[in-house]
Short mmCIF file of C-alpha atoms and ligand atoms in Angstrom, two decimals:
data_model
loop_
_atom_site.label_atom_id
_atom_site.label_comp_id
_atom_site.label_asym_id
_atom_site.label_seq_id
_atom_site.Cartn_x
_atom_site.Cartn_y
_atom_site.Cartn_z
CA MET A 11 0.00 0.00 0.00
CA ASP A 12 1.15 3.52 -0.75
CA LYS A 13 2.31 5.50 2.23
CA ILE A 14 -0.05 8.19 3.51
CA TYR A 15 1.22 11.67 4.26
CA LEU A 16 -0.87 13.64 6.76
CA ASP A 17 1.79 15.99 8.12
CA ASN A 18 1.41 18.96 5.77
CA ALA A 19 1.82 21.49 8.58
CA ALA A 20 5.40 20.21 8.95
CA THR A 21 6.10 20.43 5.24
CA THR A 22 4.39 19.80 1.91
CA PRO A 23 5.47 17.84 -1.16
CA LEU A 24 6.78 19.94 -4.04
CA SER A 25 4.50 20.41 -7.05
CA GLU A 26 5.85 19.07 -10.35
CA GLU A 27 5.54 22.53 -11.90
CA VAL A 28 7.62 23.99 -9.07
CA ILE A 29 10.36 21.41 -9.66
CA ASP A 30 10.30 22.10 -13.41
CA ALA A 31 10.55 25.86 -12.88
CA MET A 32 13.50 25.39 -10.52
CA VAL A 33 15.31 22.97 -12.82
CA ASP A 34 14.99 25.49 -15.66
CA VAL A 35 16.64 28.15 -13.49
CA MET A 36 19.42 25.79 -12.43
CA LYS A 37 20.15 24.83 -16.01
CA VAL A 38 19.82 28.21 -17.68
CA ASN A 39 19.76 31.18 -15.29
CA PHE A 40 22.89 30.52 -13.29
CA GLY A 41 24.07 34.13 -13.35
CA ASN A 42 24.76 36.07 -10.16
CA PRO A 43 21.93 38.62 -9.83
CA SER A 44 24.47 41.23 -8.70
CA SER A 45 26.42 40.96 -11.98
CA THR A 46 25.77 43.75 -14.44
CA HIS A 47 26.09 41.55 -17.55
CA SER A 48 23.12 39.84 -19.19
CA PHE A 49 23.54 36.55 -17.25
CA GLY A 50 23.24 38.44 -13.98
CA GLN A 51 20.45 40.70 -15.13
CA GLU A 52 18.34 37.77 -16.37
CA ALA A 53 18.57 36.18 -12.91
CA LYS A 54 17.79 39.55 -11.29
CA ILE A 55 14.64 39.91 -13.41
CA LEU A 56 13.40 36.50 -12.24
CA ILE A 57 13.79 37.59 -8.61
CA GLU A 58 12.05 40.92 -9.14
CA ASN A 59 9.13 39.22 -10.90
CA VAL A 60 8.53 37.01 -7.87
CA ARG A 61 8.93 39.97 -5.51
CA ARG A 62 6.19 41.78 -7.46
CA GLU A 63 3.96 38.69 -7.40
CA VAL A 64 4.30 38.39 -3.59
CA ALA A 65 3.71 42.13 -3.15
CA ASP A 66 0.54 41.96 -5.27
CA TYR A 67 -0.76 39.05 -3.17
CA LEU A 68 -0.27 41.00 0.06
CA HIS A 69 -1.28 44.41 -1.42
CA VAL A 70 2.05 45.98 -0.46
CA THR A 71 4.98 47.38 -2.43
CA PRO A 72 7.75 45.13 -3.79
CA ALA A 73 10.32 47.02 -1.68
CA GLU A 74 8.62 45.64 1.42
CA ILE A 75 9.37 41.99 0.55
CA ILE A 76 12.77 40.68 1.67
CA PHE A 77 13.73 37.16 0.60
CA THR A 78 15.35 35.07 3.35
CA SER A 79 16.25 31.41 3.77
CA CYS A 80 13.14 30.40 5.76
CA GLY A 81 10.46 31.34 8.29
CA THR A 82 12.94 30.95 11.13
CA GLU A 83 15.35 33.46 9.61
CA SER A 84 12.57 35.95 8.86
CA ASN A 85 11.32 35.82 12.46
CA ASN A 86 14.89 36.11 13.83
CA MET A 87 15.64 39.09 11.62
CA ILE A 88 12.49 40.95 12.58
CA ILE A 89 12.66 40.39 16.35
CA LYS A 90 16.42 40.90 16.66
CA SER A 91 16.45 44.03 14.56
CA CYS A 92 13.50 45.50 16.47
CA VAL A 93 15.62 45.26 19.61
CA ASN A 94 19.02 46.05 18.10
CA HIS A 95 18.03 48.85 15.76
CA LEU A 96 14.56 50.13 16.63
CA GLY A 97 14.99 50.48 20.39
CA VAL A 98 12.40 47.92 21.49
CA GLU A 99 12.64 47.45 25.27
CA ARG A 100 9.66 45.17 25.82
CA ILE A 101 8.16 42.25 23.87
CA ILE A 102 4.60 41.08 24.43
CA THR A 103 4.11 37.57 23.07
CA SER A 104 2.35 34.31 23.93
CA PRO A 105 3.65 30.92 25.13
CA MET A 106 2.08 29.34 22.01
CA GLU A 107 4.56 30.76 19.49
CA HIS A 108 6.77 28.57 17.31
CA LYS A 109 10.19 27.89 18.83
CA CYS A 110 11.90 30.22 16.36
CA VAL A 111 9.97 33.13 17.87
CA ALA A 112 9.94 31.87 21.48
CA GLU A 113 13.70 31.21 21.59
CA THR A 114 14.57 34.45 19.81
CA VAL A 115 12.49 36.43 22.30
CA LEU A 116 14.25 34.64 25.18
CA ASP A 117 17.61 35.34 23.58
CA MET A 118 16.77 39.05 23.47
CA LYS A 119 15.78 38.88 27.14
CA LYS A 120 19.04 37.17 28.15
CA ARG A 121 21.45 39.12 25.98
CA ARG A 122 19.77 42.51 25.69
CA GLY A 123 17.76 42.72 28.91
CA VAL A 124 14.45 43.09 27.05
CA GLU A 125 11.36 42.75 29.24
CA VAL A 126 9.16 39.87 28.08
CA VAL A 127 5.46 39.72 28.91
CA TYR A 128 3.40 36.63 28.03
CA LEU A 129 -0.30 36.74 27.21
CA ARG A 130 -1.53 33.40 28.54
CA PRO A 131 -4.13 31.60 26.43
CA ASP A 132 -7.31 30.17 27.93
CA GLN A 133 -8.24 26.49 27.55
CA LYS A 134 -9.47 27.10 24.01
CA GLY A 135 -6.12 28.68 23.15
CA ASP A 136 -7.67 32.16 22.84
CA LEU A 137 -5.76 35.27 23.87
CA ASP A 138 -7.30 38.09 25.87
CA LEU A 139 -7.04 41.16 23.64
CA ASN A 140 -8.38 43.44 26.42
CA LYS A 141 -5.36 42.36 28.45
CA LEU A 142 -3.10 43.21 25.49
CA GLU A 143 -4.64 46.67 25.29
CA GLU A 144 -4.27 47.18 29.02
CA LEU A 145 -0.59 46.13 28.91
CA LEU A 146 0.07 48.53 26.05
CA LYS A 147 -1.70 51.45 27.74
CA ASN A 148 0.11 50.93 31.04
CA SER A 149 3.69 51.28 29.88
CA GLU A 150 5.79 53.90 28.18
CA LYS A 151 8.36 51.32 27.08
CA LYS A 152 8.87 50.91 23.34
CA THR A 153 7.08 47.62 22.67
CA LEU A 154 7.01 44.92 20.01
CA VAL A 155 3.96 42.64 20.01
CA SER A 156 4.74 39.26 18.43
CA LEU A 157 1.72 36.98 17.99
CA MET A 158 1.33 34.29 15.36
CA HIS A 159 -1.56 34.44 12.89
CA ALA A 160 -2.22 30.69 12.86
CA ASN A 161 -0.95 28.26 15.45
CA ASN A 162 0.99 25.37 13.94
CA GLU A 163 -0.13 22.81 16.55
CA ILE A 164 -3.84 23.49 17.05
CA GLY A 165 -4.58 25.78 14.11
CA ASN A 166 -6.14 28.62 16.16
CA LEU A 167 -6.34 31.90 14.24
CA ILE A 168 -6.08 35.34 15.78
CA ASP A 169 -7.97 38.38 14.52
CA LEU A 170 -5.00 39.93 12.73
CA LYS A 171 -6.76 43.20 11.95
CA LYS A 172 -7.96 43.73 15.50
CA VAL A 173 -4.54 43.02 17.03
CA ALA A 174 -2.82 45.26 14.47
CA GLU A 175 -5.23 48.10 15.21
CA ILE A 176 -4.74 47.78 18.98
CA CYS A 177 -0.96 47.91 18.45
CA LYS A 178 -1.18 50.91 16.13
CA GLU A 179 -3.46 52.85 18.48
CA ASN A 180 -0.98 52.25 21.28
CA LYS A 181 2.14 52.96 19.20
CA ALA A 182 3.50 49.42 19.51
CA LEU A 183 5.15 47.55 16.64
CA PHE A 184 3.35 44.39 15.54
CA HIS A 185 5.02 41.28 14.14
CA THR A 186 3.03 38.22 13.15
CA ASP A 187 4.32 34.79 12.17
CA THR A 188 2.25 33.96 9.08
CA VAL A 189 4.19 30.82 8.14
CA GLN A 190 1.12 28.56 8.41
CA SER A 191 -1.38 30.91 6.78
CA MET A 192 0.54 32.50 3.86
CA ALA A 193 -0.64 31.24 0.48
CA HIS A 194 -3.50 29.36 2.17
CA MET A 195 -5.54 32.46 2.97
CA LYS A 196 -6.16 35.76 1.23
CA LEU A 197 -4.18 38.43 3.08
CA ASP A 198 -4.44 42.15 2.46
CA PHE A 199 -1.81 44.08 4.39
CA SER A 200 -3.07 47.40 2.99
CA GLU A 201 -6.10 46.87 5.25
CA ILE A 202 -4.20 45.48 8.25
CA PRO A 203 -1.78 47.92 9.85
CA LEU A 204 0.83 45.36 10.90
CA ASP A 205 4.56 46.05 10.64
CA PHE A 206 6.18 42.67 10.00
CA ALA A 207 5.26 39.15 8.86
CA SER A 208 7.06 35.98 7.83
CA CYS A 209 6.66 33.26 5.22
CA SER A 210 8.20 29.92 4.29
CA ALA A 211 7.72 28.33 0.85
CA HIS A 212 7.84 24.70 1.95
CA LYS A 213 4.49 25.08 3.72
CA PHE A 214 2.70 25.54 0.38
CA HIS A 215 4.34 23.01 -1.95
CA GLY A 216 7.41 25.15 -2.58
CA PRO A 217 11.04 24.31 -1.83
CA LYS A 218 12.76 24.29 1.57
CA GLY A 219 15.41 26.92 2.26
CA ILE A 220 13.49 29.91 0.95
CA GLY A 221 11.06 32.33 2.57
CA PHE A 222 10.52 36.03 2.95
CA ALA A 223 9.89 38.71 5.50
CA PHE A 224 7.34 41.43 4.98
CA VAL A 225 8.88 44.60 6.40
CA ARG A 226 6.72 47.75 6.36
CA LYS A 227 8.71 50.43 4.55
CA SER A 228 8.24 53.04 7.22
CA SER A 229 9.49 50.76 10.02
CA GLY A 230 13.22 51.41 9.56
CA LEU A 231 14.11 47.75 10.21
CA LYS A 232 17.65 46.65 9.37
CA GLY A 233 19.11 43.25 8.57
CA ILE A 234 21.09 40.95 10.85
CA ILE A 235 23.26 39.42 8.11
CA THR A 236 25.74 42.02 6.95
CA GLY A 237 27.75 41.99 3.76
CA GLY A 238 26.72 42.97 0.26
CA PRO A 239 23.81 45.22 -0.69
CA GLN A 240 21.43 42.42 -1.65
CA GLU A 241 17.77 42.68 -0.60
CA ARG A 242 18.16 46.43 -0.08
CA THR A 243 20.91 45.66 2.47
CA LEU A 244 18.43 43.89 4.74
CA ARG A 245 19.77 40.46 3.88
CA ALA A 246 23.27 40.22 2.48
CA GLY A 247 24.35 37.19 0.47
CA THR A 248 23.93 36.02 -3.12
CA GLU A 249 20.24 35.32 -3.66
CA ASN A 250 18.82 31.80 -3.90
CA VAL A 251 17.45 32.44 -7.40
CA CYS A 252 16.16 28.94 -7.96
CA GLY A 253 14.47 28.88 -4.53
CA ILE A 254 12.87 32.26 -5.14
CA VAL A 255 11.51 31.10 -8.51
CA GLY A 256 10.22 27.92 -6.80
CA LEU A 257 8.49 30.06 -4.15
CA GLY A 258 6.95 32.20 -6.88
CA LYS A 259 5.63 29.20 -8.82
CA ALA A 260 4.23 27.57 -5.67
CA LEU A 261 2.53 30.83 -4.68
CA GLU A 262 1.10 31.24 -8.18
CA ILE A 263 -0.41 27.72 -8.08
CA SER A 264 -1.81 28.27 -4.56
CA LEU A 265 -3.37 31.61 -5.44
CA ASN A 266 -4.83 30.37 -8.73
CA ASN A 267 -6.57 27.60 -6.81
CA ILE A 268 -7.08 29.24 -3.41
CA THR A 269 -10.88 29.01 -3.25
CA GLU A 270 -11.06 25.51 -4.70
CA TYR A 271 -8.25 24.15 -2.46
CA ALA A 272 -9.74 25.80 0.63
CA SER A 273 -13.16 24.26 0.16
CA TYR A 274 -11.75 20.84 -0.81
CA ILE A 275 -9.37 20.73 2.17
CA GLN A 276 -12.05 22.04 4.57
CA ALA A 277 -14.32 19.19 3.40
CA ILE A 278 -11.51 16.69 4.09
CA LYS A 279 -11.06 18.21 7.55
CA ASP A 280 -14.82 18.03 8.26
CA TYR A 281 -14.84 14.40 7.11
CA THR A 282 -11.88 13.60 9.41
CA ILE A 283 -13.60 15.18 12.42
CA GLU A 284 -16.87 13.41 11.64
CA ARG A 285 -15.27 9.98 11.22
CA LEU A 286 -13.02 10.29 14.25
CA SER A 287 -15.94 11.46 16.42
CA ALA A 288 -18.04 8.49 15.25
CA GLU A 289 -15.34 5.84 15.61
CA ILE A 290 -13.28 6.87 18.63
CA PRO A 291 -15.62 7.43 21.60
CA GLY A 292 -14.33 10.09 23.97
CA ILE A 293 -12.15 11.83 21.36
CA LYS A 294 -11.88 15.61 21.71
CA PHE A 295 -10.37 18.34 19.54
CA ASN A 296 -7.87 20.82 20.90
CA GLY A 297 -8.32 24.58 21.04
CA ARG A 298 -10.52 25.93 18.23
CA SER A 299 -9.25 23.17 15.96
CA ALA A 300 -12.69 21.77 15.10
CA GLU A 301 -14.32 25.19 14.60
CA LYS A 302 -14.67 26.55 11.07
CA ASP A 303 -13.23 30.04 10.51
CA LYS A 304 -11.60 30.02 13.94
CA SER A 305 -8.84 27.65 12.90
CA LEU A 306 -6.75 26.72 9.88
CA TYR A 307 -8.60 24.50 7.41
CA THR A 308 -5.34 22.66 6.77
CA LEU A 309 -5.09 20.88 10.11
CA VAL A 310 -6.98 19.33 12.98
CA SER A 311 -5.55 18.61 16.42
CA ALA A 312 -7.23 15.63 18.08
CA LEU A 313 -6.99 14.51 21.69
CA LEU A 314 -7.20 10.73 21.84
CA PRO A 315 -8.82 9.37 25.01
CA PHE A 316 -5.87 7.14 25.96
CA LYS A 317 -2.21 7.64 26.69
CA ASP A 318 0.10 6.35 24.00
CA PRO A 319 3.46 8.09 23.63
CA MET A 320 4.27 5.61 20.84
CA ILE A 321 1.28 6.47 18.65
CA GLY A 322 3.30 8.34 16.02
CA LEU A 323 5.64 5.38 15.65
CA LYS A 324 2.77 2.87 15.51
CA LEU A 325 1.07 4.83 12.74
CA ASP A 326 4.36 5.25 10.92
CA MET A 327 4.81 1.47 10.97
CA LYS A 328 1.44 1.26 9.23
CA GLY A 329 2.68 3.74 6.60
CA ILE A 330 0.82 6.78 7.95
CA ALA A 331 2.72 9.99 8.75
CA VAL A 332 1.15 12.38 11.26
CA SER A 333 2.60 14.59 13.94
CA GLN A 334 2.39 13.78 17.59
CA GLY A 335 2.02 16.92 19.67
CA SER A 336 3.11 15.26 22.86
CA ALA A 337 1.37 16.04 26.12
CA CYS A 338 3.41 13.67 28.23
CA SER A 339 5.14 15.09 31.23
CA SER A 340 7.78 12.38 31.44
CA GLY A 341 9.57 10.00 29.10
CA ALA A 342 11.53 10.62 25.96
CA SER A 343 9.49 13.37 24.35
CA LYS A 344 9.14 16.76 25.97
CA PRO A 345 5.61 18.08 26.50
CA SER A 346 4.53 20.68 24.01
CA MET A 347 4.16 24.16 25.49
CA VAL A 348 0.89 24.63 23.59
CA MET A 349 -0.59 21.45 25.09
CA MET A 350 0.64 22.41 28.57
CA MET A 351 -1.20 25.70 28.19
CA ILE A 352 -4.55 24.33 27.05
CA LEU A 353 -4.89 20.88 28.65
CA ASP A 354 -5.64 20.20 32.30
CA GLU A 355 -3.59 17.81 34.46
CA GLU A 356 -5.97 14.88 33.90
CA GLU A 357 -5.86 15.34 30.10
CA MET A 358 -2.08 15.64 30.16
CA GLN A 359 -1.80 12.34 32.02
CA ASN A 360 -4.45 10.28 30.24
CA SER A 361 -4.68 11.41 26.64
CA THR A 362 -2.62 11.75 23.47
CA PRO A 363 -2.66 14.74 21.13
CA LEU A 364 -2.37 14.04 17.43
CA ARG A 365 -2.00 16.64 14.68
CA ILE A 366 -3.42 15.58 11.33
CA SER A 367 -2.66 18.05 8.56
CA PHE A 368 -3.97 18.06 5.02
CA SER A 369 -3.32 19.32 1.50
CA HIS A 370 -5.24 19.28 -1.79
CA LEU A 371 -3.62 15.87 -2.38
CA THR A 372 -5.28 14.29 0.69
CA THR A 373 -8.21 11.93 -0.04
CA THR A 374 -11.09 10.59 2.04
CA GLU A 375 -9.75 7.07 1.39
CA GLN A 376 -6.53 8.05 3.16
CA ILE A 377 -8.55 9.38 6.08
CA ASP A 378 -10.46 6.08 6.23
CA VAL A 379 -7.15 4.20 6.52
CA LEU A 380 -6.05 6.53 9.33
CA VAL A 381 -9.35 6.15 11.20
CA ASP A 382 -9.20 2.34 10.92
CA ALA A 383 -5.63 2.34 12.24
CA LEU A 384 -6.59 4.59 15.16
CA LYS A 385 -9.62 2.39 15.91
CA GLU A 386 -7.37 -0.63 16.09
CA ILE A 387 -4.87 1.11 18.38
CA SER A 388 -7.69 2.50 20.51
CA SER A 389 -9.37 -0.91 20.90
CA SER A 390 -6.11 -2.43 22.18
CA PHE A 391 -6.31 0.12 25.00
CA GLU A 392 -9.96 -0.84 25.63
CA ILE A 393 -8.95 -4.53 25.93
CA GLU A 394 -6.12 -3.64 28.33
CA LYS A 395 -8.53 -1.54 30.41
CA THR A 396 -11.15 -4.34 30.54
CA ASN A 397 -8.54 -6.94 31.53
CA PHE A 398 -7.30 -4.66 34.27
CA GLU A 399 -10.83 -4.02 35.63
CA HIS A 400 -11.52 -7.80 35.76
CA ARG A 401 -8.36 -8.72 37.62
N1 PLP B 522 6.63 29.43 12.28
C1 PLP B 522 5.69 28.47 12.22
C2 PLP B 522 4.32 28.75 12.72
C3 PLP B 522 6.00 27.20 11.70
O1 PLP B 522 5.06 26.25 11.66
C4 PLP B 522 7.31 26.98 11.22
C5 PLP B 522 7.70 25.65 10.71
O2 PLP B 522 7.20 24.62 11.14
C6 PLP B 522 8.24 28.02 11.28
C7 PLP B 522 7.86 29.23 11.81
C8 PLP B 522 9.64 27.84 10.80
O3 PLP B 522 9.69 27.88 9.40
P1 PLP B 522 10.97 27.29 8.61
O4 PLP B 522 10.82 25.81 8.62
O5 PLP B 522 10.86 27.86 7.25
O6 PLP B 522 12.16 27.76 9.33
#
């Protein structure tokens, strides 16, 4: 049987057309974009075309798009430069951020003495925006607010416009990690007064090793990699032309199909929730994961009603790839911060989180195979429980 890939929030397979576009660049457009001769200028034109395409998608100007190597680098650049160059003394963030934001914020605290304030989520994973407003009103310190648009473990979405407006009214800078939502959702940054955002191509069927940062022109942000004048001096280093072209092709395919993919994938998600709810008694869904419009349509985070730290491995042995957001407090895998925030003690001890993430390539047949495998694993726990009760 073919293997089943249900871990699209970790990364997505490359589209054939993306591979073809990249191979063309590798074979033909090998020039250095900084060279003034025709080889260089042809490569430069390819980059600028993609920059314009990204800018059109986000309704911003091309000068506000800075190509980087990935989402991690974009987030590092933004947060570090806010502290190092823009005088940020305080960062308000949440404990649910991706490690590349969480660790960078901690690094700024340790090395630069930045004050860090965490907005704690409630059990649904929601953040209290009144609290954010209160924190911003009660301090004169120059503040950066860093809150992700879509959570990569449970899929919760924040109201980007509302948060951006609160930040603007209170003169705080606003950075949002949009790695999970870019190219999956329509985003109009001319309507949302945010300052910085990040993107990574491998989350939407593009190549690894390429992403970009959106940097509002008026912000004055600087780069953290110094050297040549590439990327308007915000990111020195010879550009990854083939990666940028791959990003552009992947974005083009996503945007051309955005409505169709969204409704197809949402239907797959609904089917998954329906089948899991019918077949695994006691199953729950984490955060806002099962709620339409409040979470990403590309993933669902389930909470299985038994404790099985080996579930990812067991499914992998059956040829099914998912991600195991671990809630265990001991053993080999560390508990996920997101799960620690939203689950109670009893859930942490007796249940297993499982992230199932989809793409337009996912089929209901694949979901049926996953559900059958989970039913089998779940029934082995039922048998164990019954044997124990009858001893
Ligand atoms: N931010 C979020 C929300 C992510 O899910 C990821 C990757 O999983 C990243 C940032 C890091 O992106 P990259 O893999 O491009 O460094």
